Amino acid sequence: MSAEEGIIWGKFLAKFGKDYQRFDYDLRVGNGISPVEEIPDIFKKDYEDLTKRRIDAVGYNDNIATIFEVKQRSNLSA
């Protein structure tokens, strides 16, 4: 989340944060990309982690998880 998106998220939390029991941030999901070229094993996992998709925030309320993608402008990539 960028600094500008952090401001938006802070405003959301001020208004709706109390509706959630907790939040997780910057969650990596998916498999990531395996390195094409041969690199040392100690770097392969880092490379795969860095190429995974990331979720800005997940809010939890009882047994319900809500995924949040924070953007200055909404578009199809979100």
GROMACS .gro file of C-alpha atoms in nm:
model
   78
    1MET     CA    1   0.000   0.000   0.000
    2SER     CA    2   0.143   0.338  -0.098
    3ALA     CA    3   0.152   0.640   0.134
    4GLU     CA    4  -0.153   0.788  -0.041
    5GLU     CA    5  -0.341   0.459  -0.009
    6GLY     CA    6  -0.242   0.448   0.358
    7ILE     CA    7  -0.424   0.778   0.411
    8ILE     CA    8  -0.736   0.635   0.246
    9TRP     CA    9  -0.708   0.320   0.458
   10GLY     CA   10  -0.668   0.527   0.775
   11LYS     CA   11  -0.991   0.713   0.699
   12PHE     CA   12  -1.167   0.381   0.639
   13LEU     CA   13  -1.038   0.244   0.970
   14ALA     CA   14  -1.148   0.555   1.157
   15LYS     CA   15  -1.500   0.508   1.026
   16PHE     CA   16  -1.539   0.128   1.003
   17GLY     CA   17  -1.243  -0.029   1.184
   18LYS     CA   18  -1.448  -0.102   1.495
   19ASP     CA   19  -1.668  -0.334   1.286
   20TYR     CA   20  -1.379  -0.584   1.256
   21GLN     CA   21  -1.203  -0.790   1.521
   22ARG     CA   22  -0.864  -0.782   1.348
   23PHE     CA   23  -0.684  -0.718   1.019
   24ASP     CA   24  -0.402  -0.890   0.832
   25TYR     CA   25  -0.196  -0.685   0.587
   26ASP     CA   26   0.008  -0.747   0.272
   27LEU     CA   27  -0.089  -1.113   0.240
   28ARG     CA   28   0.086  -1.304  -0.036
   29VAL     CA   29  -0.135  -1.544  -0.230
   30GLY     CA   30  -0.085  -1.786  -0.516
   31ASN     CA   31   0.223  -1.975  -0.624
   32GLY     CA   32   0.442  -1.699  -0.757
   33ILE     CA   33   0.676  -1.751  -1.051
   34SER     CA   34   0.954  -2.006  -1.044
   35PRO     CA   35   1.286  -1.860  -1.158
   36VAL     CA   36   1.362  -1.944  -1.521
   37GLU     CA   37   1.736  -1.923  -1.489
   38GLU     CA   38   1.936  -2.128  -1.247
   39ILE     CA   39   1.981  -1.941  -0.921
   40PRO     CA   40   2.103  -2.067  -0.584
   41ASP     CA   41   1.838  -2.253  -0.383
   42ILE     CA   42   1.856  -1.999  -0.100
   43PHE     CA   43   1.715  -1.733  -0.337
   44LYS     CA   44   1.443  -1.939  -0.511
   45LYS     CA   45   1.185  -1.909  -0.233
   46ASP     CA   46   1.248  -1.535  -0.202
   47TYR     CA   47   1.199  -1.493  -0.577
   48GLU     CA   48   0.875  -1.691  -0.570
   49ASP     CA   49   0.748  -1.492  -0.268
   50LEU     CA   50   0.825  -1.160  -0.437
   51THR     CA   51   0.627  -1.259  -0.747
   52LYS     CA   52   0.313  -1.367  -0.563
   53ARG     CA   53   0.000  -1.152  -0.577
   54ARG     CA   54  -0.063  -0.948  -0.264
   55ILE     CA   55  -0.382  -0.855  -0.085
   56ASP     CA   56  -0.369  -0.513   0.084
   57ALA     CA   57  -0.579  -0.609   0.385
   58VAL     CA   58  -0.818  -0.875   0.513
   59GLY     CA   59  -1.062  -0.783   0.789
   60TYR     CA   60  -1.211  -1.051   1.014
   61ASN     CA   61  -1.548  -1.038   1.185
   62ASP     CA   62  -1.651  -1.364   1.353
   63ASN     CA   63  -1.624  -1.629   1.078
   64ILE     CA   64  -1.629  -1.384   0.787
   65ALA     CA   65  -1.318  -1.256   0.609
   66THR     CA   66  -1.343  -0.946   0.391
   67ILE     CA   67  -1.071  -0.870   0.136
   68PHE     CA   68  -0.976  -0.504   0.086
   69GLU     CA   69  -0.784  -0.365  -0.211
   70VAL     CA   70  -0.700  -0.002  -0.141
   71LYS     CA   71  -0.670   0.229  -0.442
   72GLN     CA   72  -0.692   0.602  -0.502
   73ARG     CA   73  -0.916   0.533  -0.802
   74SER     CA   74  -1.120   0.222  -0.860
   75ASN     CA   75  -1.056   0.028  -1.180
   76LEU     CA   76  -1.066  -0.328  -1.309
   77SER     CA   77  -0.718  -0.413  -1.177
   78ALA     CA   78  -0.848  -0.383  -0.821
   0.00000   0.00000   0.00000
